Short mmCIF file of C-alpha atoms in Angstrom, two decimals:
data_model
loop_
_atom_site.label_atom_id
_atom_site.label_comp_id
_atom_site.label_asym_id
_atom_site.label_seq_id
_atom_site.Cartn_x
_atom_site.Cartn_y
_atom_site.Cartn_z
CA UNK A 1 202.60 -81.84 6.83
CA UNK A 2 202.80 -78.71 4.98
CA UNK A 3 205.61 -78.02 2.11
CA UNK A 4 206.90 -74.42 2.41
CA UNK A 5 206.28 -72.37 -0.77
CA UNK A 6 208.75 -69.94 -2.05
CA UNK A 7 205.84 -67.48 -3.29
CA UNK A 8 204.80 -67.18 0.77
CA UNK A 9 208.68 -66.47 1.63
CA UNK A 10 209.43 -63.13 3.32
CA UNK A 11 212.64 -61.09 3.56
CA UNK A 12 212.51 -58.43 6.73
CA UNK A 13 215.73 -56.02 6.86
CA UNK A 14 216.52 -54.01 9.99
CA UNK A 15 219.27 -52.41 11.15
CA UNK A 16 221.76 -52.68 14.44
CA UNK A 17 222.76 -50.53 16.97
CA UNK A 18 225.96 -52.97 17.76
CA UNK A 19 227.01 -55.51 16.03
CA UNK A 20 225.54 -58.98 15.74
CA UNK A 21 223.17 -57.56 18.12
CA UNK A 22 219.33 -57.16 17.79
CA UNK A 23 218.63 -53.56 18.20
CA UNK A 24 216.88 -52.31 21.36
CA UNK A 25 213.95 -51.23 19.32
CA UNK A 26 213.16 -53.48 16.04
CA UNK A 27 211.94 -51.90 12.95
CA UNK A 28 211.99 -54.45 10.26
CA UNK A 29 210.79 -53.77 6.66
CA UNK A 30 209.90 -56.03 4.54
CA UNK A 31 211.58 -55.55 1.68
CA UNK A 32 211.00 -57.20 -2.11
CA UNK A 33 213.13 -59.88 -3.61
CA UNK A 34 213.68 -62.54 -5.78
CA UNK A 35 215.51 -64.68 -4.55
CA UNK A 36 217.21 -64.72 -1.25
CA UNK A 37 220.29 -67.78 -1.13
CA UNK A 38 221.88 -66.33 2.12
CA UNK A 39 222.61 -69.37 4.57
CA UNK A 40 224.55 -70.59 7.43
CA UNK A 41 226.88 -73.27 6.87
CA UNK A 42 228.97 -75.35 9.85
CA UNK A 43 231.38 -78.21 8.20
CA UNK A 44 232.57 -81.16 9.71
CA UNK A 45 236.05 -81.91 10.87
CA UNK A 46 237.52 -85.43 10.39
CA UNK A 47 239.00 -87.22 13.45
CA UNK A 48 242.89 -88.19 12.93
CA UNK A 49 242.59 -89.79 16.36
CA UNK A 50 243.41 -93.25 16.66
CA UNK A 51 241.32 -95.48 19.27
CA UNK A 52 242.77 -99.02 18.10
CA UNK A 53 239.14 -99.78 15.30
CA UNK A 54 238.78 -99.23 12.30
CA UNK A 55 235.68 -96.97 12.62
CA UNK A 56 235.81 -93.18 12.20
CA UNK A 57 235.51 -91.10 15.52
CA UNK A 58 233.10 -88.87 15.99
CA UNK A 59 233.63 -85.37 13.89
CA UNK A 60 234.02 -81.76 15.08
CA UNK A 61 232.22 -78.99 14.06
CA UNK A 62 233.69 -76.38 12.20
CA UNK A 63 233.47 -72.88 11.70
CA UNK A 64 229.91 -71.01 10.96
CA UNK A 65 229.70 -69.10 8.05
CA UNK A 66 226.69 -67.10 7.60
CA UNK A 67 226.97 -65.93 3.87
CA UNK A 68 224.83 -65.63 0.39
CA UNK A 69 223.27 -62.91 -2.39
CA UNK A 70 220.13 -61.47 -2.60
CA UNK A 71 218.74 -60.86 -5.96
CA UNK A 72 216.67 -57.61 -5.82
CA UNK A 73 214.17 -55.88 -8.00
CA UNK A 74 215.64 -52.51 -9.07
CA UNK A 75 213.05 -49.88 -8.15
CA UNK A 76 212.65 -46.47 -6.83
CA UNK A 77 211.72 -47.20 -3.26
CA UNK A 78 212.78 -50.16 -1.19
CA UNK A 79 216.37 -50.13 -2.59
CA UNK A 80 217.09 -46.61 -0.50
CA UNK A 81 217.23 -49.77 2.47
CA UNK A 82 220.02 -51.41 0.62
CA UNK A 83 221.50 -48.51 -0.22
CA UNK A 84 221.52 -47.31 3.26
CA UNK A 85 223.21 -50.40 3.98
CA UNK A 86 226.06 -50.09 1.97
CA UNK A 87 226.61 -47.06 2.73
CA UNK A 88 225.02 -45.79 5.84
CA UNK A 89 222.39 -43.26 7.18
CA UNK A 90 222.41 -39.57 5.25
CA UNK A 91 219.97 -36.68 6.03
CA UNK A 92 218.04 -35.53 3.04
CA UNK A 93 216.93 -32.84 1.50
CA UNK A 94 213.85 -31.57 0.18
CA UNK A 95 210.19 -31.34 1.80
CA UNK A 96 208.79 -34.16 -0.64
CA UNK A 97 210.18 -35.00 -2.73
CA UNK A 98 213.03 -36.26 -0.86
CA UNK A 99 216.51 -36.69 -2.30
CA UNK A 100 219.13 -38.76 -0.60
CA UNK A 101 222.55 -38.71 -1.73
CA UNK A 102 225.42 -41.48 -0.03
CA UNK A 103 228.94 -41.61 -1.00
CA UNK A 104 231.69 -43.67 0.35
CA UNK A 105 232.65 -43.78 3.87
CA UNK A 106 234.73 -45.31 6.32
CA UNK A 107 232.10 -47.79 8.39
CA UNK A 108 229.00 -49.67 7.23
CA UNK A 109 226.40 -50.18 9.09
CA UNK A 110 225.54 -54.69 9.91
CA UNK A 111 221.45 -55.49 9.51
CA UNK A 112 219.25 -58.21 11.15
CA UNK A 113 218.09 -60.07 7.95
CA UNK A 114 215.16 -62.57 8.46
CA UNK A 115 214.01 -65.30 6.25
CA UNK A 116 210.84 -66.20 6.80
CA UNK A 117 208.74 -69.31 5.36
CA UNK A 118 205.37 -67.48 6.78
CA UNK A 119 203.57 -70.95 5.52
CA UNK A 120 205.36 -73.56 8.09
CA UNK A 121 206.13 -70.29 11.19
CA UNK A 122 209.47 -70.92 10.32
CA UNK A 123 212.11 -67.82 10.82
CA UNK A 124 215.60 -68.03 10.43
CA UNK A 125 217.23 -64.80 11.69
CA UNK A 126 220.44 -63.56 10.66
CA UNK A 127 222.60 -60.99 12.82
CA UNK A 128 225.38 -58.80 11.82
CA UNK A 129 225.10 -58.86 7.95
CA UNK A 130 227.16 -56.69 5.90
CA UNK A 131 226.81 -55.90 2.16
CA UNK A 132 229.89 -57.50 1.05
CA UNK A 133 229.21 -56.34 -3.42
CA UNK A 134 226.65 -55.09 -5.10
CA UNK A 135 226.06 -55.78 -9.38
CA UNK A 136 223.72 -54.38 -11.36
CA UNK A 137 223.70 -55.51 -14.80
CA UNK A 138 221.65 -52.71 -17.17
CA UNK A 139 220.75 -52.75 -20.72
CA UNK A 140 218.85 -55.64 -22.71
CA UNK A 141 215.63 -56.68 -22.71
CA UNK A 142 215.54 -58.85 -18.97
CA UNK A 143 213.89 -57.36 -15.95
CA UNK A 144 216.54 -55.16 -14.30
CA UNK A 145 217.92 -56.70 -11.19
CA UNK A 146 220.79 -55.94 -8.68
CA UNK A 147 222.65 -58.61 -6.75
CA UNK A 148 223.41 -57.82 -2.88
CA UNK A 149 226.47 -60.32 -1.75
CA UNK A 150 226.41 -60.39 2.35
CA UNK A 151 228.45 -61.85 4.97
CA UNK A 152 227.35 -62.29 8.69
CA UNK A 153 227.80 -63.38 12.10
CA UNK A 154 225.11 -65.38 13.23
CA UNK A 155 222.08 -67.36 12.68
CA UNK A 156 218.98 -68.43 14.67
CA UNK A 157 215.57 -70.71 13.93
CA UNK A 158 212.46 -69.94 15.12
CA UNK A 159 208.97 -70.32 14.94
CA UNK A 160 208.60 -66.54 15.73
CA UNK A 161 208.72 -63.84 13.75
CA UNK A 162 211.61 -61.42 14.57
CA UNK A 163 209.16 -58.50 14.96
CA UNK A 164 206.03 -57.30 12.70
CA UNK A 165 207.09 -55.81 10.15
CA UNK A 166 206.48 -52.65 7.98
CA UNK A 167 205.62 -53.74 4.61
CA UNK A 168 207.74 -51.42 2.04
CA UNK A 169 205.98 -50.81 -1.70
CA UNK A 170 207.95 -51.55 -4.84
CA UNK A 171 207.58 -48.67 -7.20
CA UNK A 172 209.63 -50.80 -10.14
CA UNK A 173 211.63 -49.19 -12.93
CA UNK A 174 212.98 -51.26 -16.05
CA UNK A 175 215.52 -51.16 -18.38
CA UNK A 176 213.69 -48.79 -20.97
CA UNK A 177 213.52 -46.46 -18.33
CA UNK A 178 217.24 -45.67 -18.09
CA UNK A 179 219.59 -43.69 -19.44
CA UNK A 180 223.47 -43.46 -19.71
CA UNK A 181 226.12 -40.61 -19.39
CA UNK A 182 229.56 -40.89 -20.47
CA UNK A 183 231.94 -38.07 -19.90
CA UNK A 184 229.22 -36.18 -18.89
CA UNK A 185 227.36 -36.29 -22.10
CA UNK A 186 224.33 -38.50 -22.32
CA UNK A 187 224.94 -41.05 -24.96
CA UNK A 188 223.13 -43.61 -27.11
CA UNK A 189 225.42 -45.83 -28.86
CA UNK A 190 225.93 -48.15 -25.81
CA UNK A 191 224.05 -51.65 -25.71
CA UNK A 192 224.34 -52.63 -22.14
CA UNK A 193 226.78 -52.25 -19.01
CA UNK A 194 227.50 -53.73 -15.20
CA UNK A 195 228.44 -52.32 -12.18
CA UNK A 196 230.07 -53.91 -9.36
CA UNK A 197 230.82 -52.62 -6.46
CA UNK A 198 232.74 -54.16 -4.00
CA UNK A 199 232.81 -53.26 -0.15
CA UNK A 200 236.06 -55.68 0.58
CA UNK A 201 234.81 -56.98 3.97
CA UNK A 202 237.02 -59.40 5.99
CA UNK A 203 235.06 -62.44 6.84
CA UNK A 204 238.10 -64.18 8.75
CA UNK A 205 237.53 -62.09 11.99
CA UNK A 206 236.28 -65.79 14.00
CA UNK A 207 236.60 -64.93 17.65
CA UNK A 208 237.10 -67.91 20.55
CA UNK A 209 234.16 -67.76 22.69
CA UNK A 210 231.53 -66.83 19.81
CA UNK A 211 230.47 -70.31 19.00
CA UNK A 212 232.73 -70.86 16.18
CA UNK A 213 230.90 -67.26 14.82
CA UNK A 214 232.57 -64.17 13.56
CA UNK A 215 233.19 -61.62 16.30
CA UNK A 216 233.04 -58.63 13.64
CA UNK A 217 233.25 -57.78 9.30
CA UNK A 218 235.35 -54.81 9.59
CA UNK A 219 235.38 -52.68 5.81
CA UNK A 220 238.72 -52.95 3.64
CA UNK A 221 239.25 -50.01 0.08
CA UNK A 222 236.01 -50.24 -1.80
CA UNK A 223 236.54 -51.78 -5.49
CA UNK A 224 234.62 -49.94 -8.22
CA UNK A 225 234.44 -51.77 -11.73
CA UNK A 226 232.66 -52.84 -14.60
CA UNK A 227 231.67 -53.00 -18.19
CA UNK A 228 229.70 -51.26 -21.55
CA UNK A 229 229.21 -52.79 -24.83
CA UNK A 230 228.92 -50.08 -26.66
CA UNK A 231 228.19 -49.91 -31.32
CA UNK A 232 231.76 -49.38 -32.75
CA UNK A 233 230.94 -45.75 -34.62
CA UNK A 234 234.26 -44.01 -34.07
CA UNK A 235 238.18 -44.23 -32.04
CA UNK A 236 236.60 -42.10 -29.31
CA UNK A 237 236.34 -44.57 -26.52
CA UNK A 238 239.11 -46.73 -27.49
CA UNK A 239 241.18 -43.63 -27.70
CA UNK A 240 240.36 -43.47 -24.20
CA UNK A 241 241.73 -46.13 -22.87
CA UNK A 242 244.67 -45.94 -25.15
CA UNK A 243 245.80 -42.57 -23.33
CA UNK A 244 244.20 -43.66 -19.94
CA UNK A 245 242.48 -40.52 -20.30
CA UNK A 246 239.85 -39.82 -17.23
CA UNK A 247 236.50 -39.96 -17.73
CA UNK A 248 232.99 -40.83 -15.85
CA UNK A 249 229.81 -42.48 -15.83
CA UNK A 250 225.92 -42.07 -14.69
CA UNK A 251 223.48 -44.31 -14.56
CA UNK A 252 220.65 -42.81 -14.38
CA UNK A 253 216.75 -44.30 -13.41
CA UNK A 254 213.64 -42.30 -14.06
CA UNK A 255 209.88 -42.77 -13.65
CA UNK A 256 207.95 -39.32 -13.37
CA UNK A 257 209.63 -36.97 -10.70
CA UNK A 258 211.15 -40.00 -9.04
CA UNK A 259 214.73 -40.99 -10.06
CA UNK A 260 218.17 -42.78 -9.17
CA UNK A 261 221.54 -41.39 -10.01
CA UNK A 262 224.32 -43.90 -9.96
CA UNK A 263 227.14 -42.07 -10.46
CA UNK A 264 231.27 -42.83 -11.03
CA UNK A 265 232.91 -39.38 -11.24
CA UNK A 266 236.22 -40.52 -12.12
CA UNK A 267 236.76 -43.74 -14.14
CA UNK A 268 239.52 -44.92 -16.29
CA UNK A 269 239.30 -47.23 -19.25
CA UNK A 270 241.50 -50.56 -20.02
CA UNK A 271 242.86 -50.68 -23.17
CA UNK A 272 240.85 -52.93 -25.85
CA UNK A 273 240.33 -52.92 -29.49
CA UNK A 274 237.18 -54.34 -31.24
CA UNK A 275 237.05 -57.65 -33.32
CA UNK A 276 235.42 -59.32 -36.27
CA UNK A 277 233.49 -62.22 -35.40
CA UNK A 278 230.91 -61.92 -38.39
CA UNK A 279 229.23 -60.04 -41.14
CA UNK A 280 226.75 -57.98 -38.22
CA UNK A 281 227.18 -54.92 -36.61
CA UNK A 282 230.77 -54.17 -34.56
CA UNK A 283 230.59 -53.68 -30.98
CA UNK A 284 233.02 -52.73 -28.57
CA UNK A 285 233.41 -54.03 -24.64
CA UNK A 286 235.10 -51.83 -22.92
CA UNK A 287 236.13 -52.80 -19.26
CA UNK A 288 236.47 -49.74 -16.38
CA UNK A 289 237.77 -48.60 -13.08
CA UNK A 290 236.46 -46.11 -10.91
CA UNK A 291 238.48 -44.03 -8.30
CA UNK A 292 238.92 -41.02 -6.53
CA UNK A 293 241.17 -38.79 -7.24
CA UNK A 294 240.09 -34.66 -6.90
CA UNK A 295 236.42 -34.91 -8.20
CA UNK A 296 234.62 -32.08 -6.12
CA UNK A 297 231.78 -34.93 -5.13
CA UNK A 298 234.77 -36.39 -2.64
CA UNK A 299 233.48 -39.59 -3.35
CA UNK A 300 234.23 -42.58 -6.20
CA UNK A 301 231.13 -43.26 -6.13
CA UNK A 302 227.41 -40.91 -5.81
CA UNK A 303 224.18 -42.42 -5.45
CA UNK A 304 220.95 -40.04 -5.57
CA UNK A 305 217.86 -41.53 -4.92
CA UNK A 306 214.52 -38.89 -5.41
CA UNK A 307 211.59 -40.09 -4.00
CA UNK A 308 208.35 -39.57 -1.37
CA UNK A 309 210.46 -41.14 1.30
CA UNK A 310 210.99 -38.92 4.07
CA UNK A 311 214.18 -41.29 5.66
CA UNK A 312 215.78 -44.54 5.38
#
């Protein structure tokens, strides 16, 4: 028999109309990736019950929890899907190209993700996903990956695709091809950074009559936070976080007239103070917060994503 290969694996996205439900109309995309570790797992319960032997009864089954990260390839196309699902559907602007701007809001939409081994015909599809944190690590000299954590409802094998899918193109940026404001000023003195964002899903919503499953992921207060290394050249960003005074960053990605703004209007800096490990250069890591408080954006966090795309 055949051994599935990893380099013939396939990860298809789409999106649902109700949750843990395939929609009425699929539209999958197949989307690049890395890696893709999302699974369902079902534990066994031990039997207490006593039936005069020695030998273990039979166990139960437990719960199913349908959970895992995908590691995806930061680029100027595919991730307006990921995007999209953290933070739901926006209209853009523009007659091509196309920006779309989210920001925070109150309901997320949940995704049909397959994982297909197209070597063997073997599918398994996963319903009612929800982006549960996203991290993007930036700076150094690694290719520049984010990491999507997801929760969901339900899983399914098959030896049939979920649908055909539309096969999205990766239009890749790296590292050297980003930039950083801080305060509003674009700055070079800082070394590398991550973002996390987390969407603070509940994943304990298990409903009787679901198969053990979870009957709904319903969205808790989004946590915004992170870290810069930054060269120690002057007091002004540990100043900062000695007077908690507000401040904000951008990420920013660019190749040509295509770009994507990652930006935290309002952040506030904990308090730190650099050491001396060694005779080399000083650097600083300086740990952050974002919020919203009365930036004009509404939001505590803006993504803008410029591209040929006409929707996502």
């Amino acid at each position: 028999m055949t051994q599935a290969k990893g380099f013939m694996g396939r990860l298809c996205v789409d999106f649902e109309s109700s949750f843990g439900t395939n929609p009425t109309t699929k539209a999958p995309k197949s989307l690049p990736f890395n890696n893709v570790e999302i699974v369902a797992k079902q534990a066994l319960i031990d039997s207490a019950t006593i039936q005069a032997t020695r030998n273990p009864q039979k166990p139960g089954l437990g719960r199913v929890a349908v959970d895992g990260s995908i590691t995806i390839p930061m680029d100027l196309n595919a991730i307006g899907y990921w995007f999209k699902g953290m933070f739901g559907s926006v209209v853009p602007t523009g007659s091509g190209p196309y920006s779309h701007v989210w920001k925070a809001v109150n309901s997320q939409p949940s995704m049909v993700i397959e994982k297909g081994f197209t070597d063997i015909n073997q599918y398994f599809i996963y319903n009612g996903c929800k982006i549960n944190s996203f991290k993007l690590p930036f700076g150094g000299d690694g290719e520049l990956v984010a990491t999507a954590e997801l929760m969901g409802a339900t899983e399914m094998l098959s030896s049939t695709q979920y649908a055909v899918p539309t096969v999205i193109a990766l239009e890749r940026v790296s590292n050297y091809q980003a930039s950083l404001k801080e305060g509003g000023a674009t700055v070079a003195n800082v070394l590398s950074g991550e973002l996390n964002i987390g969407f603070g899903l509940d994943g304990g919503q298990y409903t009787i009559g679901n198969s053990n499953c979870r009957g709904d992921i319903p969205e808790g207060i989004l946590a915004i936070t992170g870290t810069i290394k930054a060269l120690f050249q002057d007091a002004s960003l540990i100043n900062k976080g000695i007077n908690g005074t507000e401040s904000s960053l951008e990420l920013i990605l660019e190749n040509g007239t295509k770009s994507l703004s990652i930006k935290l209007p309002e952040i506030q800096y904990e308090r730190t103070s650099p050491t001396i490990t060694g005779p080399a250069g000083i650097t600083l890591d300086l740990a952050f917060r974002g919020f919203y408080g009365n930036d004009p954006g509404n939001s505590a966090v803006i993504v803008t994503l410029v591209n040929q795309t006409p929707s996502y």
